[in-house]
Amino acid sequence: MSIDAVAGDLTTERADALVNAANSTLLGGGGVDGALHAAAGPSLLEACRRVRKSQWPDGLPVGEAVATEAGDLPATWVIHTVGPNRNAGQTDERLLASCYTRSLDVAVELGARTVAFPAIGAGVYGWDAATAARVAVAAVAAHPRTGIERVRFVLFSPRLHDAFASEIAGLGA
Ligand code: AR6
């Protein structure tokens, strides 16, 4: 069960499940959400619309996670989660941790063996790199992750990569 961090683009990462930093509507947006939808093709949006109709008619709550198919992405599933919007006053780190915990719960239910995360909340939602990395790595390390062989953070900037790599290195200390 490894945890690592790479610099790169989540939309080209091969994993059983890619985690999307979505918003409550699940109907797309900017950042990594927009990039994943663009790379997946329209079937991802259709799958998200079905989730809204069946499971979450009022939208996915902050800190929750739900899976769909992955369209044309190099993955079997996309797990959508909604980070707390720090810029809108949602400053509770436990909600950010819950995004990782609930995403891994869903990944375990699906039988995913490899899972890749972006830095949830570290873009539009305004979490600083150090806090985003500390909360993310602690939440993943604390999860039982039954059956999951690798959790990878795919970071879009060198600053975020350094922050995550340093937290991961600290796990072994
Ligand atoms: N691969 C990996 N990381 C990426 C990619 C990519 N292709 N593109 C951006 N990032 P954000 P949030 C990084 O804003 O803060 C959306 O509009 C980005 O540099 O995508 O949780 C949703 O619909 C940053 O480090 O997510 C919501 O409305 C990290 O991904 C809102 O943004 C997260 O930034 C969610 O905001």
Coordinates of C-alpha atoms and ligand atoms in Angstrom, one line a residue:
M1 CA 0.0 0.0 0.0
S2 CA 2.0 2.9 -1.2
I3 CA 1.4 6.7 -1.2
D4 CA 3.3 8.9 -3.6
A5 CA 3.2 12.3 -5.3
V6 CA 4.0 13.1 -8.9
A7 CA 4.0 16.4 -10.8
G8 CA 1.7 16.1 -13.7
D9 CA -1.8 16.2 -15.3
L10 CA -4.5 14.0 -13.7
T11 CA -6.3 13.6 -17.0
T12 CA -3.5 11.4 -18.4
E13 CA -2.9 9.4 -15.2
R14 CA -3.6 5.7 -15.4
A15 CA -5.5 4.5 -12.4
D16 CA -8.5 2.4 -11.6
A17 CA -10.1 5.6 -10.1
L18 CA -9.4 9.2 -10.7
V19 CA -10.8 11.6 -8.1
N20 CA -12.4 14.8 -9.3
A21 CA -12.4 18.1 -7.2
A22 CA -16.0 18.9 -8.2
N23 CA -18.6 21.2 -7.0
S24 CA -22.0 20.2 -5.5
T25 CA -23.8 20.5 -8.8
L26 CA -21.6 17.7 -10.3
L27 CA -22.3 19.4 -13.6
G28 CA -18.7 20.5 -14.3
G29 CA -16.7 23.6 -13.8
G30 CA -13.1 24.9 -14.2
G31 CA -9.8 23.6 -12.9
V32 CA -9.3 19.9 -12.7
D33 CA -13.1 19.3 -13.0
G34 CA -13.2 21.0 -16.4
A35 CA -10.1 19.2 -17.5
L36 CA -11.5 15.8 -16.5
H37 CA -14.8 16.5 -18.2
A38 CA -13.1 17.7 -21.4
A39 CA -10.8 14.6 -21.5
A40 CA -13.6 12.2 -20.6
G41 CA -16.1 13.3 -23.2
P42 CA -19.9 13.9 -22.8
S43 CA -20.6 10.5 -21.2
L44 CA -19.1 11.8 -17.9
L45 CA -21.6 14.6 -17.7
E46 CA -24.4 12.3 -18.6
A47 CA -23.3 10.0 -15.8
C48 CA -23.2 12.9 -13.4
R49 CA -26.7 13.9 -14.4
R50 CA -27.9 10.4 -13.6
V51 CA -26.3 10.6 -10.2
R52 CA -28.1 13.9 -9.6
K53 CA -31.4 12.4 -10.6
S54 CA -31.0 9.2 -8.6
Q55 CA -28.7 9.6 -5.6
W56 CA -28.2 13.3 -4.9
P57 CA -31.1 15.4 -6.3
D58 CA -30.0 18.4 -4.2
G59 CA -26.3 18.1 -5.1
L60 CA -23.4 16.3 -3.6
P61 CA -22.7 17.7 -0.1
V62 CA -19.2 19.1 0.8
G63 CA -17.0 16.3 2.1
E64 CA -19.0 13.5 0.3
A65 CA -18.0 11.4 -2.6
V66 CA -19.7 9.5 -5.4
A67 CA -18.5 7.4 -8.3
T68 CA -19.4 7.3 -12.0
E69 CA -17.9 5.7 -15.1
A70 CA -14.9 7.5 -16.5
G71 CA -15.7 8.0 -20.2
D72 CA -12.6 8.3 -22.3
L73 CA -10.3 8.8 -19.4
P74 CA -7.5 6.2 -18.7
A75 CA -9.5 4.9 -15.7
T76 CA -12.5 2.8 -14.9
W77 CA -14.1 5.2 -12.5
V78 CA -14.2 8.9 -11.6
I79 CA -14.9 9.5 -7.9
H80 CA -16.4 13.0 -7.5
T81 CA -15.9 14.8 -4.3
V82 CA -16.6 18.4 -3.2
G83 CA -14.0 20.3 -1.1
P84 CA -14.9 23.0 1.3
N85 CA -14.8 26.4 -0.3
R86 CA -12.4 28.3 1.9
N87 CA -12.9 31.5 -0.1
A88 CA -16.6 31.2 0.9
G89 CA -15.8 30.8 4.6
Q90 CA -15.8 27.0 4.7
T91 CA -12.6 26.7 6.8
D92 CA -13.2 23.4 8.6
E93 CA -10.2 21.1 7.8
R94 CA -12.3 18.1 8.7
L95 CA -14.5 18.6 5.7
L96 CA -11.4 18.6 3.5
A97 CA -10.1 15.4 5.2
S98 CA -13.5 13.9 4.6
C99 CA -13.2 14.3 0.9
Y100 CA -10.2 12.0 0.9
T101 CA -11.7 9.6 3.5
R102 CA -15.1 9.3 1.7
S103 CA -13.3 9.0 -1.7
L104 CA -11.3 6.1 -0.4
D105 CA -14.4 4.5 1.1
V106 CA -16.0 4.6 -2.3
A107 CA -12.8 3.3 -4.0
V108 CA -12.7 0.3 -1.6
E109 CA -16.4 -0.4 -2.3
L110 CA -15.7 -0.4 -6.0
G111 CA -12.7 -2.7 -5.6
A112 CA -10.3 -0.1 -7.0
R113 CA -6.6 -1.0 -6.6
T114 CA -5.1 2.3 -7.7
V115 CA -6.5 5.7 -7.0
A116 CA -5.2 9.1 -8.1
F117 CA -6.1 12.4 -6.4
P118 CA -5.6 16.1 -7.3
A119 CA -5.0 18.6 -4.5
I120 CA -8.6 19.0 -3.6
G121 CA -9.5 22.5 -2.6
A122 CA -6.1 24.0 -3.5
G123 CA -7.4 25.9 -6.6
V124 CA -10.6 27.9 -6.9
Y125 CA -11.6 26.9 -3.4
G126 CA -8.5 28.7 -1.9
W127 CA -6.7 26.2 0.4
D128 CA -3.0 27.0 0.7
A129 CA -0.5 24.3 -0.5
A130 CA 0.9 23.5 3.0
T131 CA -2.5 22.9 4.6
A132 CA -4.0 21.1 1.5
A133 CA -1.0 18.7 1.6
R134 CA -1.0 18.2 5.4
V135 CA -4.7 17.4 5.5
A136 CA -4.7 15.2 2.4
V137 CA -1.7 13.1 3.4
A138 CA -2.9 12.6 7.0
A139 CA -6.4 11.5 5.8
V140 CA -5.0 9.0 3.3
A141 CA -2.5 7.6 5.7
A142 CA -5.1 7.1 8.4
H143 CA -7.5 5.3 6.0
P144 CA -7.5 1.4 6.2
R145 CA -7.5 1.4 2.3
T146 CA -8.4 -2.3 2.1
G147 CA -7.4 -3.7 -1.2
I148 CA -5.9 -0.5 -2.5
E149 CA -2.3 -0.9 -3.6
R150 CA -1.4 2.6 -4.5
V151 CA -2.7 6.1 -3.8
R152 CA -1.1 8.8 -5.9
F153 CA -1.3 12.5 -5.7
V154 CA -1.0 14.2 -9.1
L155 CA 0.0 17.8 -8.6
F156 CA -0.2 20.5 -11.2
S157 CA 2.5 22.8 -9.8
P158 CA 6.0 22.2 -8.5
R159 CA 5.0 24.1 -5.3
L160 CA 2.2 21.7 -4.6
H161 CA 4.3 18.7 -5.5
D162 CA 7.0 19.8 -3.0
A163 CA 4.3 20.3 -0.3
F164 CA 2.8 16.8 -0.8
A165 CA 6.2 15.1 -1.2
S166 CA 7.4 16.6 2.0
E167 CA 4.3 15.5 3.9
I168 CA 4.7 11.9 2.5
A169 CA 8.3 11.9 3.5
G170 CA 7.3 12.9 7.0
L171 CA 5.1 9.7 7.3
G172 CA 8.2 7.6 7.5
A173 CA 9.9 9.8 10.1
Ligands
AR6_1 N1 -4.4 17.8 -13.2 C1 -4.0 17.9 -11.9 N2 -4.3 18.9 -11.1 C2 -5.0 20.0 -11.7 C3 -5.4 19.9 -13.1 C4 -5.0 18.8 -13.8 N3 -5.4 18.6 -15.1 N4 -6.0 21.1 -13.4 C5 -6.0 21.8 -12.3 N5 -5.3 21.2 -11.3 P1 -9.4 23.3 -8.6 P2 -10.9 23.2 -6.1 C6 -5.1 21.6 -9.9 O1 -9.7 24.7 -8.8 O2 -10.0 24.2 -5.5 C7 -13.9 23.8 -10.2 O3 -14.4 24.8 -11.0 C8 -5.1 23.0 -9.5 O4 -3.9 23.6 -9.9 O5 -9.5 22.4 -9.8 O6 -11.3 22.0 -5.3 C9 -15.0 22.9 -9.6 O7 -16.1 22.7 -10.5 C10 -5.2 22.9 -8.0 O8 -4.0 22.7 -7.4 O9 -10.4 22.6 -7.5 C11 -15.4 23.6 -8.4 O10 -16.3 24.6 -8.6 C12 -6.1 21.7 -7.8 O11 -6.1 21.0 -9.1 C13 -14.1 24.2 -7.9 O12 -13.3 24.4 -9.1 C14 -7.5 21.9 -7.4 O13 -7.9 23.1 -8.0 C15 -13.3 23.3 -7.0 O14 -12.2 24.0 -6.5

